[in-house]
Amino acid sequence: KTFCKKQEGLQNMSRFANVADKLDFAAEEEKTLAYWTEIEAFQTSLKLSEGRPEYTFYDGPPFATGLPHYGHILAGTIKDTVTRYAHQTGHYVSRRFGWDCHGLPVEYEIDKKLKITGRDMVLEMGVANYNNECRSIVQRYTGEWEKTVTRLGRWIDFKNDYKTMDPQYMESVWWVFKTLFSKGLVYRGYKVMPYSTACGTPISNFEAGLNYKDVNDPACVVSFPLVTDPEVSLLAWTTTPWTLPSNLALCVNNAFTYIKIIDKTRQNKIFILLEKRLSQLFPEVGKADCTDEKRAELYDVVERMTGDKLVGLKYTPLFQYFSEYTDRAFRVICDDYVTEEGGTGIVHQAPAFGEDDYRVCLLHGICAKSEDLPCPVDANGRFMSPVDDFKGKNVKEADNDICAVLKAAGRLVIKEVYNHSYPFCWRSETPLIYKAVPSWFVAVEKLKAKLLVNNTQTHWVPSFVQEKRFHNWLADARDWAISRNRFWGTPIPLWVSDDLEEMVAIGSVEELFELTGVKVTDLHKEHVDKITIPSKEGRGDLKRIDEVFDCWFESGSMPYAQLHYPFENADRFENGFPADFIAEGLDQTRGWFYTLMVISTALFDKPAFKNLIVNGLVLASDGKKMSKRLNNYPDPNIVLNKYGADALRLYLINSPVVRADSLKFQEEGVNEVVRGVLLPWYNAFRFFIQCVDRWEGLNGTPFKPDVEVSKSSTNDVDVWILASILGLVKFVHEEMTAYRLYTVVPRLVGFIEELTNWYVRLNRDRLKGVSGEQEALLGLNVLFEVLMTLTQIMAPFTPYFAEYLYQNLRQLQPLYGNTDNAVASDLSGKSASVHYCMLPAIDQSRLDPRAEARFKTLQQAVTLARIARERRHIRNNLPLKSVIVVAANEDDIEALEYLKGYFMGEINAWDVSLSTEWETLCALKVMPNWKDLGKRLGKQMKEVAGGISALTKEQVIDFMTTGVMEVCGFTLTKDDINVKREFNGDTKRFEAASSEDGSLMIAIDTTCDEEILQELRARTFAATVQKLRKSSGLVVSDRVEIFYEESGDGVVTKEGVSTLVSAAMLKHSSSTVKRIKSLPLTMELCSKQAIIIIKEVITDLDISKKPITIMLTQPCIAVDIGAVALLIDANSSANLTPPGSVLNTPNMAAMYLQSMDYDRLLSLESVDVTIDNIALVLKKGIHYFQSANEMVLSSNFSNRNTYPNLPT
């Protein structure tokens, strides 16, 4: 009872009573989130950082018409990590969430809802009504977004968010446009663009590339009779028959060879086509076994000519819809874009429906920029006048009808089905067409040189995206069509006369008021379209053009519009531009990154950002795109609630996806972060507080960490872990300054593994007080500094768990509970959140690269020893008699000599010999890199292989020194050849393993005898006791006694015959006591009054051949019956008491002592007792002890000669 009360009291005294044996990370995060809400943590952090240098961050606005997915979560995690780091390194970091409110995604949802299939239906219902519908769904999922983003642990301002539909935002977009217009960077022209007939609008090439599908389309070869010789026809092939009614020209390649043939399979008609494409007419020609005789059966060659000889030839048009172009059209032109890869080598040109068609026709005067193009297709992809034969029919549906008309006219030569990859609208899932639309352009090509220069002024991670993908995109940049023929968007603020000769760009609401007298508060189409501006040139009223901005123009204007620049916040914007940091996915290379760069270059000749992290795509586990329809990925909210945000964050940012590679999302990967990172980290913390509780309970004083104490430690493992954590701090700062998350996170995770698997394990007994309380106190100070430093440096990466640890660890700090306003609120201990604290700074004076390097060598050597064990199937708990270490580097030998005790303990070896004499102990194995050498050597590789095989040992040693050698005339380096050292000794007795670079070799002695098995029994017994302690719910500070009972054959020792376990206990008593803080004793030494905690029968051949009973009890008064008997004999002789009358007196004395109050008895130095009229003075430490262990280990123990190997 006394023992239980004492333990209960210690538990109640603990400052960490709320720390559970097992932590539900997700549930604990919810508590932390509630705490952050309670203290308004994010807002407070901003307030505390006011006045610091501002770190500018731009958050790309997502659409709120869909729910956040893993791509958003990944980008959000990267953004949150970097901005938290910036805040915790002394910056003020404003973080505002933004929403992309305009554009096709919103309109498409409304079109589906209202079953709108064309532009006319919108006009019929009214633009105001339509836009009101759009406005009503814009923020449909903002609540879900805020909930998910907040649960992720991301600190960002939702209350002060920006929306692209806000009047202030839209006004800044107007200012951007007017500035570009005033610089002569805006013009009207035609652009052939990917066009969604379902949505009735052009879309960007970027959007067109999002959704390609393999489809079967009709393809045909059509004849074009020459005007000068109607018997001869040019042949053109197309996969878009619907474009043939708009044909204006045919294009050839000047340099190619064309052929005029008589087609014997088609009534001897005469055709001209590319010679290399005869297989388009005659599939047999494309086969390898096609003979000249077979060709003669198919066709006769009339003439060969180069493409330039065809240029200028006129032909008869297929249709008469555009006969007004006859004077300049329906002729052969040329361009290098015509290839030999497909078709007939003659390409039909419909300038309104092909980007190259339009470019080439402009170049050759078929059409002009200033005039309308023959484009008989309406906004919804239906034919209109003058193509009256197919009027009202969707162009893709008209393909077969057009082919039928051409066949009837004798112009269809071939019709076939062609399987190819074709772009579909990513919103409506309908086929796109390419269509010329009148558009307003930003003249990007004028800015190309500046764009390329500005790109070099930015820092991208990874750099190859900037240097290759983005650079190439800028180098090939075309003018940007910024207008869209839609309704829900920022109207382009351009008022023009009917003849487009007078144009006025408006850059603000005030400017519009000055010119019109109309004050608007909403800048959407329905509010500004009716406003007119009087002409200054007598051209009547100027009306606003119909188009709205491409939403990419709006998001690219975000740096200015979010602050309502230049109308407000001018100083703040100008001081913070370009932004310090942005981050989005790889798909934004041609999207947001591009529009930011174009607009900022056009406005200020600067990039919009300084640093950029590009993440890759998060795919489903099968490598496919994540799809709700396919249900091929777990719901993010379920994952968050199951494993917690920290686990998901670490999983994502500790993957190839932060290097712009793809990640196949695996839920098990998130679970592995919990098991492999967070749980070991938590266990290290929990072990620390258990040791603190033990130390405080034993010493009766609170533990107060002191960095000066930890600095004073000369313990090798302390020195290493401190050097390692401080080196980690340096590394994190260096790499985060360079935005290399892909190097930082693995190093952080690796340190947690070193902390838990190395430092805590190596110091477990020391921290429990086995080496003395002073050593325990020293270790606790070191471990506290490491845990607190790790907690703070990990705060940007795992914000929840870092907060949990900080809130517990800060209770030990002197500033905990400090209310003095003169003390800064962001100091560790006083700070209400770890996220208010500044991250630890680099302390150059405490860096110790040599200490880190020594332990790297130790770890490598231990790993090699374990590899050698595995090869011989030798368990780690079986001792090794000897180990040989051979190293090429003196530093490695110095390291292992310096840490020899730890090395021997880790590999469980009795003896270790260290040597650099590898020339005598090792054989050298030359391993060429044949894969790379094969590419260089080619046919001479066999000769070089022979030369390598003939190398002498001296030549190889020389190569190992110089790193270069000549073989058969080729210079070989260490990139070409790796030299490994292999053990040159008794391979039956020893097993060896070498490092990859061959610089370190470990050879283990595989001998196993009874001496080794004895130590195995003692170790396994101790490990079993530890398991019993754990299963009983005992904590580090709980003291117990250990007893065992063994049956079975004895073994002969120099002390006589003993059981297997007893022999092992006697042989290894000192190491056993060190491991479990108590010497296991035979069951007869256990007091009958002892309270049993656990008693189990254990069957483990590593302990004993037969079952053994192990029992743990609470400490109980132990009585040395022999010593009491001697005292009684002495006293009875003095009192002349007959000897036989005192036989049971020692046992009666023992029963009396063990019935007394445990604590009271221990407080006495002696007890006076009279038994059977014999007065006895029973002394503590001679006749009775606080436990059986103390009695047996005492030099006063009357029966000590039974235990000759006991430690004193």
Coordinates of C-alpha atoms in Angstrom, one line a residue, residues 464-839:
F464 CA 15.3 22.8 -65.0
V465 CA 11.7 24.0 -65.2
Q466 CA 12.9 27.6 -65.5
E467 CA 15.9 26.9 -67.7
K468 CA 14.2 24.6 -70.2
R469 CA 10.4 24.4 -70.1
F470 CA 9.7 28.0 -69.1
H471 CA 12.6 29.5 -71.1
N472 CA 11.5 27.6 -74.3
W473 CA 7.9 28.7 -73.8
L474 CA 9.0 32.4 -73.5
A475 CA 11.4 32.0 -76.5
D476 CA 8.5 30.8 -78.6
A477 CA 5.9 33.1 -77.1
R478 CA 3.2 34.3 -79.4
D479 CA 0.9 37.3 -79.0
W480 CA -1.6 36.6 -76.2
A481 CA -5.3 36.8 -77.0
I482 CA -6.7 38.2 -73.8
S483 CA -10.4 38.6 -74.9
R484 CA -13.2 36.1 -74.4
N485 CA -16.7 36.2 -76.0
R486 CA -18.4 35.5 -72.7
F487 CA -20.4 37.3 -70.0
W488 CA -19.1 36.5 -66.5
G489 CA -15.8 38.3 -66.4
T490 CA -14.1 41.7 -66.1
P491 CA -15.3 43.7 -69.1
I492 CA -12.4 44.9 -71.3
P493 CA -12.5 48.7 -70.7
L494 CA -12.3 49.8 -74.3
W495 CA -14.8 52.0 -75.9
V496 CA -14.7 52.2 -79.7
S497 CA -16.4 53.8 -82.7
D498 CA -18.4 51.6 -85.1
D499 CA -15.5 51.7 -87.6
L500 CA -12.9 51.0 -84.9
E501 CA -11.0 54.1 -85.9
E502 CA -11.5 55.8 -82.5
M503 CA -10.7 54.0 -79.3
V504 CA -10.6 55.0 -75.7
A505 CA -9.2 52.8 -73.0
I506 CA -10.5 53.5 -69.5
G507 CA -8.2 52.8 -66.5
S508 CA -10.4 53.7 -63.5
V509 CA -14.0 54.3 -62.3
E510 CA -13.1 57.9 -61.9
E511 CA -11.9 58.3 -65.5
L512 CA -15.2 56.7 -66.7
F513 CA -17.2 59.1 -64.6
E514 CA -15.2 62.1 -66.0
L515 CA -15.9 61.0 -69.6
T516 CA -19.6 59.9 -69.1
G517 CA -20.9 61.4 -65.9
V518 CA -21.9 57.9 -64.8
K519 CA -20.6 56.6 -61.5
V520 CA -20.5 52.8 -61.4
T521 CA -20.0 50.7 -58.3
D522 CA -20.1 47.3 -60.1
L523 CA -17.9 46.9 -63.1
H524 CA -19.6 43.8 -64.6
K525 CA -20.9 43.7 -68.1
E526 CA -24.5 44.4 -67.4
H527 CA -23.6 47.6 -65.6
V528 CA -21.0 49.1 -68.1
D529 CA -22.2 47.9 -71.5
K530 CA -25.0 50.5 -71.6
I531 CA -22.6 53.4 -70.9
T532 CA -21.4 55.3 -74.0
I533 CA -18.6 57.9 -74.4
P534 CA -19.1 60.9 -76.8
S535 CA -16.7 60.8 -79.7
K536 CA -14.1 63.5 -79.9
E537 CA -13.8 63.0 -83.6
G538 CA -17.4 63.2 -84.6
R539 CA -17.9 59.5 -84.9
G540 CA -21.0 59.3 -82.7
D541 CA -21.1 57.5 -79.4
L542 CA -18.3 55.2 -78.6
K543 CA -19.5 51.8 -77.3
R544 CA -17.7 49.3 -75.2
I545 CA -16.5 46.3 -77.1
D546 CA -18.4 43.1 -76.3
E547 CA -15.6 40.9 -74.9
V548 CA -14.5 40.3 -71.3
F549 CA -11.0 39.4 -70.1
D550 CA -9.5 36.0 -70.2
C551 CA -9.5 35.0 -66.6
W552 CA -5.8 34.3 -66.9
F553 CA -5.3 38.1 -67.5
E554 CA -7.2 38.7 -64.2
S555 CA -5.1 36.2 -62.2
G556 CA -1.9 37.5 -63.8
S557 CA -2.9 41.0 -62.5
M558 CA -3.2 39.6 -59.0
P559 CA -0.1 41.3 -57.6
Y560 CA -1.6 44.8 -58.3
A561 CA -5.4 44.1 -58.1
Q562 CA -5.3 42.3 -54.6
L563 CA -4.1 45.6 -53.2
H564 CA -6.2 47.8 -55.4
Y565 CA -3.0 49.3 -56.8
P566 CA -2.4 52.1 -57.9
F567 CA -5.5 53.5 -56.2
E568 CA -4.5 52.3 -52.7
N569 CA -1.5 50.8 -50.9
A570 CA 1.0 52.2 -53.4
D571 CA 3.9 52.3 -50.9
R572 CA 3.2 48.8 -49.7
F573 CA 3.0 47.4 -53.2
E574 CA 6.1 49.1 -54.4
N575 CA 8.1 48.1 -51.4
G576 CA 7.1 44.5 -51.7
F577 CA 7.3 44.0 -55.5
P578 CA 8.5 41.7 -56.9
A579 CA 7.1 39.1 -54.5
D580 CA 9.6 37.1 -52.5
F581 CA 7.9 33.8 -53.1
I582 CA 5.2 32.0 -55.1
A583 CA 4.4 28.3 -55.6
E584 CA 2.1 26.3 -57.8
G585 CA 2.1 23.2 -59.8
L586 CA 4.0 22.3 -63.0
D587 CA 0.8 22.9 -65.0
Q588 CA 1.1 26.6 -64.3
T589 CA 4.3 27.0 -66.3
R590 CA 2.2 28.0 -69.2
G591 CA -0.6 29.5 -67.1
W592 CA -0.2 31.7 -64.0
F593 CA 3.6 31.8 -64.0
Y594 CA 3.5 33.0 -67.6
T595 CA 0.8 35.6 -67.2
L596 CA 2.5 37.0 -64.1
M597 CA 5.7 37.3 -66.1
V598 CA 4.1 38.9 -69.2
I599 CA 2.1 41.5 -67.3
S600 CA 4.9 42.5 -64.9
T601 CA 7.3 42.8 -67.7
A602 CA 4.9 44.9 -69.8
L603 CA 4.1 47.2 -66.8
F604 CA 7.5 47.5 -65.0
D605 CA 10.1 45.5 -67.0
K606 CA 10.5 43.3 -63.9
P607 CA 9.5 39.8 -63.0
A608 CA 6.6 39.5 -60.7
F609 CA 8.4 37.2 -58.3
K610 CA 11.9 36.4 -57.1
N611 CA 11.6 32.8 -55.9
L612 CA 9.3 30.0 -57.1
I613 CA 8.8 26.4 -56.1
V614 CA 7.2 24.2 -58.8
N615 CA 5.5 21.0 -57.6
G616 CA 4.7 18.0 -59.8
L617 CA 1.3 16.3 -60.2
V618 CA -0.3 14.1 -57.5
L619 CA -1.7 11.1 -59.3
A620 CA -3.8 8.2 -58.2
S621 CA -1.9 5.1 -56.9
D622 CA -2.3 3.5 -60.3
G623 CA -0.5 6.4 -62.0
K624 CA -3.7 7.7 -63.6
K625 CA -5.1 11.2 -63.1
M626 CA -7.2 11.4 -59.9
S627 CA -10.9 11.1 -60.9
K628 CA -14.0 11.3 -58.9
R629 CA -15.7 9.2 -61.5
L630 CA -13.1 6.4 -61.2
N631 CA -13.0 6.8 -57.4
N632 CA -9.3 6.0 -57.5
Y633 CA -8.1 8.1 -54.6
P634 CA -9.1 8.4 -50.9
D635 CA -11.0 11.5 -49.8
P636 CA -8.6 14.1 -48.4
N637 CA -10.8 14.8 -45.4
I638 CA -10.9 11.1 -44.5
V639 CA -7.1 10.9 -44.7
L640 CA -6.8 14.1 -42.5
N641 CA -9.1 12.8 -39.9
K642 CA -7.5 9.3 -39.9
Y643 CA -3.8 10.2 -39.8
G644 CA -3.6 13.9 -39.2
A645 CA -2.5 16.8 -41.2
D646 CA 1.2 16.6 -40.2
A647 CA 1.5 13.1 -41.5
L648 CA -0.1 14.1 -44.8
R649 CA 2.1 17.2 -45.1
L650 CA 5.3 15.3 -44.4
Y651 CA 4.3 12.6 -46.9
L652 CA 3.7 15.1 -49.7
I653 CA 6.7 17.3 -49.2
N654 CA 9.1 14.4 -48.5
S655 CA 8.4 13.0 -52.0
P656 CA 9.6 13.6 -55.6
V657 CA 6.6 15.9 -56.1
V658 CA 8.5 18.9 -54.6
R659 CA 11.1 18.4 -57.4
A660 CA 8.4 18.8 -60.1
D661 CA 8.1 15.0 -60.5
S662 CA 4.9 13.0 -60.2
L663 CA 3.7 11.3 -57.1
K664 CA 1.5 8.2 -57.1
F665 CA -0.5 8.9 -53.9
Q666 CA -0.5 5.9 -51.5
E667 CA -2.6 6.1 -48.3
E668 CA -0.2 3.6 -46.8
G669 CA 2.6 6.2 -47.3
V670 CA 0.8 8.6 -45.0
N671 CA 0.4 5.9 -42.4
E672 CA 4.1 5.1 -42.7
V673 CA 4.9 8.7 -41.8
V674 CA 2.9 8.2 -38.6
R675 CA 4.6 4.9 -37.8
G676 CA 8.1 5.8 -38.9
V677 CA 8.4 9.5 -38.1
L678 CA 5.8 10.9 -35.8
L679 CA 5.4 8.0 -33.4
P680 CA 9.2 7.5 -32.8
W681 CA 9.5 11.2 -32.3
Y682 CA 6.7 11.1 -29.8
N683 CA 8.2 8.1 -28.0
A684 CA 11.5 10.0 -27.6
F685 CA 9.6 12.9 -26.1
R686 CA 7.6 10.6 -23.8
F687 CA 10.7 8.8 -22.7
F688 CA 12.2 12.2 -21.8
I689 CA 9.4 13.2 -19.6
Q690 CA 9.3 9.9 -17.9
C691 CA 13.0 10.4 -17.1
V692 CA 12.2 13.9 -15.9
D693 CA 9.4 12.6 -13.6
R694 CA 11.8 10.0 -12.3
W695 CA 14.5 12.5 -11.6
E696 CA 12.2 15.1 -10.0
G697 CA 10.5 12.4 -7.8
L698 CA 13.9 11.1 -6.7
N699 CA 15.5 14.5 -6.1
G700 CA 12.4 16.3 -4.8
T701 CA 13.2 19.4 -7.0
P702 CA 12.0 20.5 -10.4
F703 CA 14.1 19.9 -13.4
K704 CA 15.3 23.2 -14.9
P705 CA 17.0 22.9 -18.3
D706 CA 20.1 24.9 -18.7
V707 CA 21.9 25.2 -22.0
E708 CA 25.2 25.9 -20.2
V709 CA 24.9 22.5 -18.6
S710 CA 24.3 20.7 -21.9
K711 CA 27.3 22.7 -23.4
S712 CA 29.5 21.4 -20.6
S713 CA 28.9 17.7 -21.5
T714 CA 31.9 15.8 -22.7
N715 CA 29.9 12.6 -23.2
D716 CA 30.6 11.4 -26.7
V717 CA 27.0 10.8 -27.7
D718 CA 26.0 14.1 -26.2
V719 CA 28.6 15.9 -28.1
W720 CA 27.5 14.1 -31.3
I721 CA 23.8 14.8 -31.0
L722 CA 24.3 18.4 -30.1
A723 CA 26.6 18.8 -33.1
S724 CA 24.1 17.0 -35.2
I725 CA 21.1 19.2 -34.2
L726 CA 23.1 22.4 -34.5
G727 CA 24.4 21.2 -37.9
L728 CA 20.8 20.5 -38.8
V729 CA 19.8 24.1 -37.9
K730 CA 22.6 25.4 -40.2
F731 CA 21.6 23.1 -43.0
V732 CA 17.9 24.0 -42.7
H733 CA 18.6 27.7 -42.8
E734 CA 21.0 27.3 -45.8
E735 CA 18.6 25.1 -47.8
M736 CA 15.4 27.0 -47.0
T737 CA 17.1 30.2 -48.1
A738 CA 17.5 28.4 -51.4
Y739 CA 13.9 27.0 -51.2
R740 CA 15.2 23.5 -51.5
L741 CA 12.5 21.6 -49.6
Y742 CA 13.5 18.4 -51.3
T743 CA 16.8 18.4 -49.4
V744 CA 15.5 19.9 -46.1
V745 CA 12.7 17.5 -45.3
P746 CA 14.7 14.2 -45.8
R747 CA 17.4 15.6 -43.5
L748 CA 14.8 16.5 -40.8
V749 CA 13.2 13.1 -41.0
G750 CA 16.7 11.5 -40.9
F751 CA 17.6 13.4 -37.8
I752 CA 14.4 12.1 -36.0
E753 CA 15.6 8.6 -36.9
E754 CA 19.1 9.4 -35.5
L755 CA 17.6 10.8 -32.3
T756 CA 15.3 7.9 -31.6
N757 CA 17.2 5.0 -32.9
W758 CA 20.7 6.1 -31.8
Y759 CA 20.8 8.8 -29.2
V760 CA 17.8 7.8 -27.0
R761 CA 18.7 4.1 -27.3
L762 CA 22.3 4.6 -26.5
N763 CA 21.4 6.8 -23.5
R764 CA 18.4 5.0 -22.2
D765 CA 20.0 3.6 -19.1
R766 CA 22.0 6.8 -18.4
L767 CA 18.9 8.9 -18.5
K768 CA 17.2 6.5 -16.1
G769 CA 20.0 7.2 -13.6
V770 CA 21.9 3.9 -14.0
S771 CA 25.2 5.9 -14.3
G772 CA 24.3 8.2 -11.4
E773 CA 22.0 11.2 -11.0
Q774 CA 24.5 13.7 -12.1
E775 CA 24.9 11.9 -15.4
A776 CA 21.2 11.6 -15.7
L777 CA 20.8 15.4 -15.2
L778 CA 23.4 16.1 -17.8
G779 CA 21.7 13.8 -20.3
L780 CA 18.3 15.4 -19.6
N781 CA 19.7 18.8 -20.3
V782 CA 21.1 17.7 -23.6
L783 CA 17.9 15.8 -24.6
F784 CA 15.8 18.8 -23.7
E785 CA 17.9 21.1 -25.8
V786 CA 17.7 18.7 -28.7
L787 CA 13.9 18.2 -28.4
M788 CA 13.2 21.9 -28.1
T789 CA 15.5 22.8 -31.0
L790 CA 14.0 20.1 -33.1
T791 CA 10.5 21.1 -32.2
Q792 CA 11.1 24.7 -33.2
I793 CA 13.0 23.9 -36.4
M794 CA 10.2 21.4 -37.4
A795 CA 7.4 23.9 -36.6
P796 CA 7.0 25.1 -40.2
F797 CA 6.8 21.5 -41.5
T798 CA 4.7 19.8 -38.8
P799 CA 2.9 22.7 -37.2
Y800 CA 0.5 20.6 -35.0
F801 CA 2.9 18.2 -33.4
A802 CA 5.5 20.9 -32.9
E803 CA 2.9 22.9 -31.0
Y804 CA 1.9 19.8 -28.9
L805 CA 5.6 19.2 -28.0
Y806 CA 6.3 22.9 -27.3
Q807 CA 3.3 23.3 -25.0
N808 CA 4.7 20.4 -22.9
L809 CA 8.3 21.3 -23.1
R810 CA 7.8 24.9 -22.3
Q811 CA 6.6 24.0 -18.8
L812 CA 10.2 23.3 -17.9
Q813 CA 11.5 26.6 -19.1
P814 CA 12.2 29.6 -16.7
L815 CA 9.9 31.9 -18.7
Y816 CA 6.9 29.6 -18.5
G817 CA 4.0 31.5 -16.9
N818 CA 5.9 34.9 -17.1
T819 CA 3.5 37.8 -17.2
D820 CA 6.0 40.6 -17.3
N821 CA 5.1 42.9 -20.2
A822 CA 8.8 43.9 -20.4
V823 CA 9.6 40.4 -21.5
A824 CA 9.0 39.8 -25.2
S825 CA 6.0 37.6 -26.0
D826 CA 7.7 35.6 -28.6
L827 CA 10.5 34.2 -26.4
S828 CA 10.6 30.4 -25.9
G829 CA 8.8 29.4 -22.7
K830 CA 6.7 32.6 -22.4
S831 CA 5.4 32.5 -26.0
A832 CA 1.9 31.1 -26.1
S833 CA 2.7 29.2 -29.3
V834 CA 5.8 27.7 -30.9
H835 CA 4.9 29.6 -34.1
Y836 CA 5.5 32.9 -32.4
C837 CA 9.1 31.9 -31.6
M838 CA 12.0 32.7 -33.9
L839 CA 13.7 29.6 -35.2

